[in-house]
Short mmCIF file of C-alpha atoms in Angstrom, two decimals:
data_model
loop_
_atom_site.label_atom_id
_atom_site.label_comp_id
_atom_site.label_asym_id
_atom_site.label_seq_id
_atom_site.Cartn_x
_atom_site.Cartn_y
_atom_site.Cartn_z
CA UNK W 1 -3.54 27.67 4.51
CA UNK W 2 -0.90 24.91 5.35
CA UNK W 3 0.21 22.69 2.84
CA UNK W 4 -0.83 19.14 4.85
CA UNK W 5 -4.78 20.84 4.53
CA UNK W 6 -4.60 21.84 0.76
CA UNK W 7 -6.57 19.84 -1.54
CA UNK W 8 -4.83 17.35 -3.73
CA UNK W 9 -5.72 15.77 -7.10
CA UNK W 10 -5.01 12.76 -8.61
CA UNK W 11 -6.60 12.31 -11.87
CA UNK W 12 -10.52 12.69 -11.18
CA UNK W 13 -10.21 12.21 -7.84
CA UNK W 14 -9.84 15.35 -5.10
CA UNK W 15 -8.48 14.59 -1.51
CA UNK W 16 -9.69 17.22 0.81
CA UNK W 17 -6.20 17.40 2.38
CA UNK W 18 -2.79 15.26 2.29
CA UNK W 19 -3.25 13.09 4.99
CA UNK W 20 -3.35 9.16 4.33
CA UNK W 21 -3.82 6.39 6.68
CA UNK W 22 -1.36 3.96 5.56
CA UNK W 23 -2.35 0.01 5.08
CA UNK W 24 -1.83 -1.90 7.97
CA UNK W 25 -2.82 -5.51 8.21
CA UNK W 26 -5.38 -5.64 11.28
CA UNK W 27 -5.23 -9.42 11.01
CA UNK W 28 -9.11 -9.56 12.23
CA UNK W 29 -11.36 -11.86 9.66
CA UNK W 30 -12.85 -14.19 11.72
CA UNK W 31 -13.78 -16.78 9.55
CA UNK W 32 -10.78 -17.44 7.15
CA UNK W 33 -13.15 -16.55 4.15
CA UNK W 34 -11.29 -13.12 3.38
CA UNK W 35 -14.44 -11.38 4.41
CA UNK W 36 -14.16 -7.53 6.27
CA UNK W 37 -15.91 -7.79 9.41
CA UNK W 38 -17.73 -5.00 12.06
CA UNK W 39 -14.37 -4.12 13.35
CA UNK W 40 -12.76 -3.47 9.57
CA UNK W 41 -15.85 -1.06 9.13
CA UNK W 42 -15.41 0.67 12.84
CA UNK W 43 -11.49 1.13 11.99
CA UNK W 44 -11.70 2.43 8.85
CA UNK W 45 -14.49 4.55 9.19
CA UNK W 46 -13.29 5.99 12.40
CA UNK W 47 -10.80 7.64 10.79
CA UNK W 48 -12.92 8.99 8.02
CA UNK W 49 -14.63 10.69 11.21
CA UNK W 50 -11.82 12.08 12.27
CA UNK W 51 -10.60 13.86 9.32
CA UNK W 52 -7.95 11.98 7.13
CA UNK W 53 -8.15 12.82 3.27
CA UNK W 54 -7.39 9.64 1.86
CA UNK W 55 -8.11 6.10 4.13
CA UNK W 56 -6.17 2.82 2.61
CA UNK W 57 -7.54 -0.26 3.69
CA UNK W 58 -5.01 -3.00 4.61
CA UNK W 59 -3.04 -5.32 2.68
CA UNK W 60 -6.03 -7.74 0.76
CA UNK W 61 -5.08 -10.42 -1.05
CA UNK W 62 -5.58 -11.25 -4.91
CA UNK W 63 -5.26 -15.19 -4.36
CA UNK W 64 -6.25 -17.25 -1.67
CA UNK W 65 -2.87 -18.36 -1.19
CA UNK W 66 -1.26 -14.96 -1.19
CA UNK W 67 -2.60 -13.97 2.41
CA UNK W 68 0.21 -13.19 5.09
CA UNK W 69 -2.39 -14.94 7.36
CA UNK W 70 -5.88 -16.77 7.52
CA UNK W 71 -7.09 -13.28 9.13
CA UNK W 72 -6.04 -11.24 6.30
CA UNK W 73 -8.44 -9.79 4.32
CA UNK W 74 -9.59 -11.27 0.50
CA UNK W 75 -10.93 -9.51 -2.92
CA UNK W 76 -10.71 -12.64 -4.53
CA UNK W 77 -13.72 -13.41 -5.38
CA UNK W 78 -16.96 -11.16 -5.63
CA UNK W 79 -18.55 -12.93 -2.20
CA UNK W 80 -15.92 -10.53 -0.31
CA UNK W 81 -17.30 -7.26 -2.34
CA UNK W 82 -20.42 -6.85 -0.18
CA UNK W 83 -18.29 -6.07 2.64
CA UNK W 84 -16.21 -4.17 0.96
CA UNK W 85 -18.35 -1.84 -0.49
CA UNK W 86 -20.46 -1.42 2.72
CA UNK W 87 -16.86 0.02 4.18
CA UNK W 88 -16.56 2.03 1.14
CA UNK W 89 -20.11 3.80 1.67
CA UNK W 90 -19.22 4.80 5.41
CA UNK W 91 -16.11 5.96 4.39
CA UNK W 92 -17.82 7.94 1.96
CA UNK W 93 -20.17 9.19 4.20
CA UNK W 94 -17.83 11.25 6.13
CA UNK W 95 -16.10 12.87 3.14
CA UNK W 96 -13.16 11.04 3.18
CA UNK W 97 -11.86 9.19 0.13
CA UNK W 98 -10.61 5.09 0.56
CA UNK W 99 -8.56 3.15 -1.68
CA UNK W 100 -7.35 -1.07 -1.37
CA UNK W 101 -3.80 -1.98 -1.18
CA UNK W 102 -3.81 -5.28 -3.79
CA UNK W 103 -1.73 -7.71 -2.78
CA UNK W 104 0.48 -11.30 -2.66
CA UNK W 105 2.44 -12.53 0.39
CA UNK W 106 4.46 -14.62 -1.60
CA UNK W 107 7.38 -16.75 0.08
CA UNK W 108 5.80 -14.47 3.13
CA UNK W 109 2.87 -16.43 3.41
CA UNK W 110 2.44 -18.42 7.10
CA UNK W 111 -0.18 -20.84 5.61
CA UNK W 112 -0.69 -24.92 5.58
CA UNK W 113 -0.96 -24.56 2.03
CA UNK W 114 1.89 -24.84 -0.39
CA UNK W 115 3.09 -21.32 -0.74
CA UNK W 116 4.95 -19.78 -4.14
CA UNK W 117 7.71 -17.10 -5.01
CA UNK W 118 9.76 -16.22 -8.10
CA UNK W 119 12.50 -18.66 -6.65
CA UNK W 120 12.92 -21.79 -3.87
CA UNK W 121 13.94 -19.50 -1.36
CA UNK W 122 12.82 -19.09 2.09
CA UNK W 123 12.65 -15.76 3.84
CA UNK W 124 14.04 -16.98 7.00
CA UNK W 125 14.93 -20.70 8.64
CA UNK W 126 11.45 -19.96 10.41
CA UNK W 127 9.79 -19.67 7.77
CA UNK W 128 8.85 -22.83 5.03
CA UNK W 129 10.39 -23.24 1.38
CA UNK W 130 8.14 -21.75 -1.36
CA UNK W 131 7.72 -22.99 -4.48
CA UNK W 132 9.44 -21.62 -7.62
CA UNK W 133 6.72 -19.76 -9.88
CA UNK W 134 6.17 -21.15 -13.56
CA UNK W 135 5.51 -18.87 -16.03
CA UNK W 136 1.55 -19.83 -16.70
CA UNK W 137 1.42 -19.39 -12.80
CA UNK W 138 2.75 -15.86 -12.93
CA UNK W 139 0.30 -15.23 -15.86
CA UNK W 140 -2.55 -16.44 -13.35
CA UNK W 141 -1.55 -14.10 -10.22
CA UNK W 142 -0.97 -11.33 -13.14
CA UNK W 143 -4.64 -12.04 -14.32
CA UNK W 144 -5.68 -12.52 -10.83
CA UNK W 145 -4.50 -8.91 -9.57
CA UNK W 146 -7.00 -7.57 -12.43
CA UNK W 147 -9.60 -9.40 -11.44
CA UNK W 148 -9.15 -8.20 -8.26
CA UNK W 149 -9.24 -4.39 -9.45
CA UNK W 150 -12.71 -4.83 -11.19
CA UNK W 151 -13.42 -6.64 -7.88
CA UNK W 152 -12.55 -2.91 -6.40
CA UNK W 153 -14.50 -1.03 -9.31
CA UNK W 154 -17.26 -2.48 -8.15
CA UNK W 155 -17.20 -2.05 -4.25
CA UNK W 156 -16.61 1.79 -5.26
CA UNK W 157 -12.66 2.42 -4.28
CA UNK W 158 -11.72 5.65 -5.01
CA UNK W 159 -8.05 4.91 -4.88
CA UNK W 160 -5.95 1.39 -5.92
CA UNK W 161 -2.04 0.96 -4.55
CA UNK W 162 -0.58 -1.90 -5.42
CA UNK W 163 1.99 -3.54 -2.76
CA UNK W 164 5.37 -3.97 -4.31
CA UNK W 165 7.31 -3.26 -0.46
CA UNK W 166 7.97 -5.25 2.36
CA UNK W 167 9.19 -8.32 1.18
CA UNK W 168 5.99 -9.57 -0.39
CA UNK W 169 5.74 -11.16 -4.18
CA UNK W 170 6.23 -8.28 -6.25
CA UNK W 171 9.34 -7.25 -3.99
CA UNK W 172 10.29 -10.43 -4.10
CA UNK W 173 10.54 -9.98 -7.91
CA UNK W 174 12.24 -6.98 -8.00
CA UNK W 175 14.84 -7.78 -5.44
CA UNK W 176 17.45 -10.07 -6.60
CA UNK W 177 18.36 -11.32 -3.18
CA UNK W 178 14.85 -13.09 -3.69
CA UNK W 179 15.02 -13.26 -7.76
CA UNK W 180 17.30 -15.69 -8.72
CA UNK W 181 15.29 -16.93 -11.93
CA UNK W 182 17.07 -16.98 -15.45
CA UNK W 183 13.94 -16.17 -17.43
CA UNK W 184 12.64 -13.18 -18.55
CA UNK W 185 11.46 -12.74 -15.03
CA UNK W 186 14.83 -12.62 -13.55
CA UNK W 187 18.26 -11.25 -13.77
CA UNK W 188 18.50 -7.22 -15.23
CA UNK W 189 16.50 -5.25 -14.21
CA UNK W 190 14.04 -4.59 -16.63
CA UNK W 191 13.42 -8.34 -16.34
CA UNK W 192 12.89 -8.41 -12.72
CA UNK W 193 10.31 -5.38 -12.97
CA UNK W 194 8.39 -7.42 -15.86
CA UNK W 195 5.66 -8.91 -13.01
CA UNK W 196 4.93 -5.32 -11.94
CA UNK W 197 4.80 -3.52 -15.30
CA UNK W 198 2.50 -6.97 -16.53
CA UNK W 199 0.04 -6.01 -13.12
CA UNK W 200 -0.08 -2.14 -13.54
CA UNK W 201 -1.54 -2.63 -17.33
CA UNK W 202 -3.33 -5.49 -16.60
CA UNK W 203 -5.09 -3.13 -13.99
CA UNK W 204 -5.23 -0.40 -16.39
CA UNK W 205 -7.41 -2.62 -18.89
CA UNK W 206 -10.22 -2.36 -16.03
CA UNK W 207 -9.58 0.40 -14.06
CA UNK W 208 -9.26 4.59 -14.95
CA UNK W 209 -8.64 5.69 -11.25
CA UNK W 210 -5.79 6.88 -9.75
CA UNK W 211 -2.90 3.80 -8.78
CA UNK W 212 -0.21 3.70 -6.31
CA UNK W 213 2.46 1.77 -5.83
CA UNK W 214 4.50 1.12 -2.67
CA UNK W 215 7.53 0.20 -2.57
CA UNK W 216 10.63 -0.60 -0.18
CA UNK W 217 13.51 1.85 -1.16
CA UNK W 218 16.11 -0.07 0.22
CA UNK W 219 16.69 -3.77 1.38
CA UNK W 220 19.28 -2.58 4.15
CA UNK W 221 22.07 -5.17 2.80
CA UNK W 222 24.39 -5.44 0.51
CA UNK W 223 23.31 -6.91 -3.03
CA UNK W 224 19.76 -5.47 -2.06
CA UNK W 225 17.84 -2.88 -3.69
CA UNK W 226 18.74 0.81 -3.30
CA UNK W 227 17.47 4.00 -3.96
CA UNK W 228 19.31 4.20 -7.11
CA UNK W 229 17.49 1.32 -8.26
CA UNK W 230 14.41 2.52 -7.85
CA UNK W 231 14.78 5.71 -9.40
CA UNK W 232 14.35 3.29 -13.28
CA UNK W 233 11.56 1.46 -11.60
CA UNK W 234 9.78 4.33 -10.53
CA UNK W 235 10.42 5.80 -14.17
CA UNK W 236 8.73 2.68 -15.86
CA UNK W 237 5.52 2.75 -13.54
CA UNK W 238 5.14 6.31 -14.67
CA UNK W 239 4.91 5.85 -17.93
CA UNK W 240 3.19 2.12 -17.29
CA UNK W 241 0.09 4.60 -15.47
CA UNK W 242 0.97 5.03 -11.82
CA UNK W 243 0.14 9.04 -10.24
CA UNK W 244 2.23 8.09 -7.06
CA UNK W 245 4.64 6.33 -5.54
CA UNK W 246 4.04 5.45 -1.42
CA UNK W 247 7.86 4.91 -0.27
CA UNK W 248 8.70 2.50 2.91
CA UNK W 249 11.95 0.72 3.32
CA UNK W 250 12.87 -3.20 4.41
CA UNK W 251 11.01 -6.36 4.91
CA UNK W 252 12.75 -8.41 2.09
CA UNK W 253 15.00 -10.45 4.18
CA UNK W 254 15.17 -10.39 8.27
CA UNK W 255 17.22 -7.25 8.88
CA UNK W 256 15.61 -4.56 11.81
CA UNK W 257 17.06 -1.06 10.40
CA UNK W 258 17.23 2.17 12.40
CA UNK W 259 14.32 3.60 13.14
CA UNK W 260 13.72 7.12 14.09
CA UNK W 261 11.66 10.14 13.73
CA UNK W 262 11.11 10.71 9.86
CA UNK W 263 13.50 8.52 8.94
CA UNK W 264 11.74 6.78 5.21
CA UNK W 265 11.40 10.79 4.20
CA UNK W 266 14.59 11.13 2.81
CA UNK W 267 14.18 7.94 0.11
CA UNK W 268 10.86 9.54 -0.92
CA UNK W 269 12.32 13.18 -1.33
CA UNK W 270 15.30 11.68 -3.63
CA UNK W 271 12.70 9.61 -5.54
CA UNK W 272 10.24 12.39 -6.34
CA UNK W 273 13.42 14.63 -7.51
CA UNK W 274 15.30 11.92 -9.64
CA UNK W 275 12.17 9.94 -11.15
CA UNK W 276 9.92 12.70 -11.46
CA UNK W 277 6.76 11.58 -9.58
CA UNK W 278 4.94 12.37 -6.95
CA UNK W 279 5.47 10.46 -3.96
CA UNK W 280 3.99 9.87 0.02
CA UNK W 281 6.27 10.13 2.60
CA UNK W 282 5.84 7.86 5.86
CA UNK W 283 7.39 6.39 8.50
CA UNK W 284 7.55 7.79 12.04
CA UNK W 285 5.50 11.01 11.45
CA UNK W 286 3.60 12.38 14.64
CA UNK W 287 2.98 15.76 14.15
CA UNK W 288 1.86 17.92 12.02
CA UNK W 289 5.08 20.26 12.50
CA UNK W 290 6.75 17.57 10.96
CA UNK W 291 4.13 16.34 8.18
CA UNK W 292 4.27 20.62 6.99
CA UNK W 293 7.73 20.55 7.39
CA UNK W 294 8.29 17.57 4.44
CA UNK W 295 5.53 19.04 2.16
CA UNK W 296 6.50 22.72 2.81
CA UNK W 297 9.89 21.44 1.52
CA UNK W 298 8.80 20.14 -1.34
CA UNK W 299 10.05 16.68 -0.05
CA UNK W 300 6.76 14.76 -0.74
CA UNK W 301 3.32 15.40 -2.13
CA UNK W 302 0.99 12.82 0.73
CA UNK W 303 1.89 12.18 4.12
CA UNK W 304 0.90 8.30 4.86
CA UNK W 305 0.28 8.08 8.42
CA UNK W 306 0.50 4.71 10.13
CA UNK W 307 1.19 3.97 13.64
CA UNK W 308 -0.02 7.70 14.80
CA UNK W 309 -3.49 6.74 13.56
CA UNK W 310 -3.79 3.64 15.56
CA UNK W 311 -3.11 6.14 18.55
CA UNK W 312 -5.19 9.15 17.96
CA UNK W 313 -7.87 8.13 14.90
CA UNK W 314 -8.48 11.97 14.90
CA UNK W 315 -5.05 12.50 14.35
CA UNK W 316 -6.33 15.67 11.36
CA UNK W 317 -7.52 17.46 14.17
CA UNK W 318 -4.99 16.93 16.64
CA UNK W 319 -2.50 18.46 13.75
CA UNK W 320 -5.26 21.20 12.27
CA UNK W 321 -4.89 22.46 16.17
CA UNK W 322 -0.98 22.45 16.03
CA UNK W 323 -0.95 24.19 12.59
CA UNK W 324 -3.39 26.40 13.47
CA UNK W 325 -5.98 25.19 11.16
CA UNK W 326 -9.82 25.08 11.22
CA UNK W 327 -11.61 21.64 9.81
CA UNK W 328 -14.97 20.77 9.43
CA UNK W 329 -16.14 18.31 11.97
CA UNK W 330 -18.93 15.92 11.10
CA UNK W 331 -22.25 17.49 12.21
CA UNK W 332 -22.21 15.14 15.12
CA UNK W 333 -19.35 16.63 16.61
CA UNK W 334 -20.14 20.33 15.71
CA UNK W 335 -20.34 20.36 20.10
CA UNK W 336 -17.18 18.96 20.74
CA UNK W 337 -14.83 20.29 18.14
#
């Protein structure tokens, strides 16, 4: 059997193979209330159908004010669970297993409300000036991210990844081209990781499932994270509780890097050596040649599958045919596959 359909285990829970659909913000509530709507329980569970081991729902936000958008989706409070849950059970249905990326936009916010980040500084000249975080505040969002995973308990998640990349608030922490605070919340580096470390056992107090984190690897500029900075990070999460690390690059400050086939693998691969942990591996995978090739190797453990999955939501089967692989199909589709 390849690698990409082996079964994979993270504390009690089994994923039937190593795909994941990665989070991507659909930007589709249609009511500004946070709430999932028919087309968040279509896309997800589409690709349940078509044979992905592990689906993450989008970016979903722990505060009202830490949505990218009014359309983003909300788990904070228990009036967005119903929804939730009612994508959960279709997941479910099909054998798949689904997990919530928690999250904070941060000085990324585009909202009419006053936005926050660890320090006064905009993201971009088109973007507005957040406010500096106090310290009671940062205790709230902390608080508010474990509400949020009992919120998740209870709508049945399997999985919970916590989103720490892409130039929202926990990056924002971490990288000191957006920390400048002289607190314990700023400066070294064990300072700037404090937020993150205060979220993952805060979590832990409610929640004995399996957590991810994802993180950017690299900022792309000088005086940005690196790798090498990670690898500590990535060290501390481990022993703070987290089975897996979901590596992406970028998004702290306006910089477009080069982009081509595979090209986030290689920061996963030197994480998973140098911290010891198992990691996911995404950005520009499109085969399942390729997705082998990086687990074969011993490069990654998951394969987080974005883009592809918007194209072809049966993108298991399209790679079980290149591989050579026979899957299950749901009953309804006995005909066809």
């Amino acid at each position: 059997m390849s690698k990409l359909f082996s079964e994979y285990k993270m504390k009690d829970v089994t994923l039937k193979n190593r795909l994941v659909m990665s989070p991507m913000c659909m930007y589709s509530v249609e009511k500004k209330d946070g709430i999932a709507t028919d087309f968040h329980l279509a896309h997800y569970a589409s690709r349940a159908v078509g044979g992905t081991g592990l689906i993450l729902l989008e970016a979903t936000a722990v505060q009202a004010v830490g949505r990218i958008s009014y359309q983003d989706l909300g788990i904070w409070n228990d009036e967005q669970i119903p929804a939730l849950k009612r994508i959960v059970d279709s997941v479910h249905s099909y054998d798949a297993k689904v997990g919530i990326q928690l999250a904070h936009a941060g000085r990324k916010a585009e909202l009419d409300e006053e936005i926050v980040a660890p320090s006064a500084i905009a993201f971009s000249d088109d973007y507005k000036k957040p406010k500096e975080l106090t310290k009671d505040e940062i205790a709230e969002i902390v608080s508010d991210f474990k509400r949020a995973a009992f919120r998740a308990k209870e709508a049945g998640f399997d999985v919970i990844e916590l989103h720490a990349a892409h130039g929202y608030l926990v990056h924002q922490f971490l990288s000191p081209l957006s920390n400048r605070r002289e607190d314990t919340y700023g400066g070294p580096a064990g300072n700037r990781y404090r937020i993150l470390g205060e979220i993952i056992r805060a979590i832990r107090e409610v929640w004995d499932g399996p957590l991810l984190v994802r993180i950017s690897a690299t900022d792309y500029v000088h005086g940005g994270l690196t790798l090498e900075d990670h690898v500590p990070f990535a060290k501390w999460m481990k022993a703070d509780g987290v089975q897996l690390i979901d590596v992406s690059t970028g998004g702290n400050v306006p910089v477009r890097p080069n982009v081509y086939p595979g090209y986030q693998t290689r920061y996963a691969d030197d994480l998973r050596q140098k911290a010891g942990i198992a990691t996911g591996a995404l950005g520009m995978i499109t085969t399942g040649a390729q997705a082998e090739e990086i687990l074969g190797n011993e490069r990654a453990d998951l394969i987080v599958i974005g883009r592809e999955l918007l194209r072809d939501p049966y993108f298991a089967r399209t790679a079980a045919l290149e591989l050579g692989e026979e899957i299950t199909p749901p009953k309804q589709y006995e005909r066809g596959w």
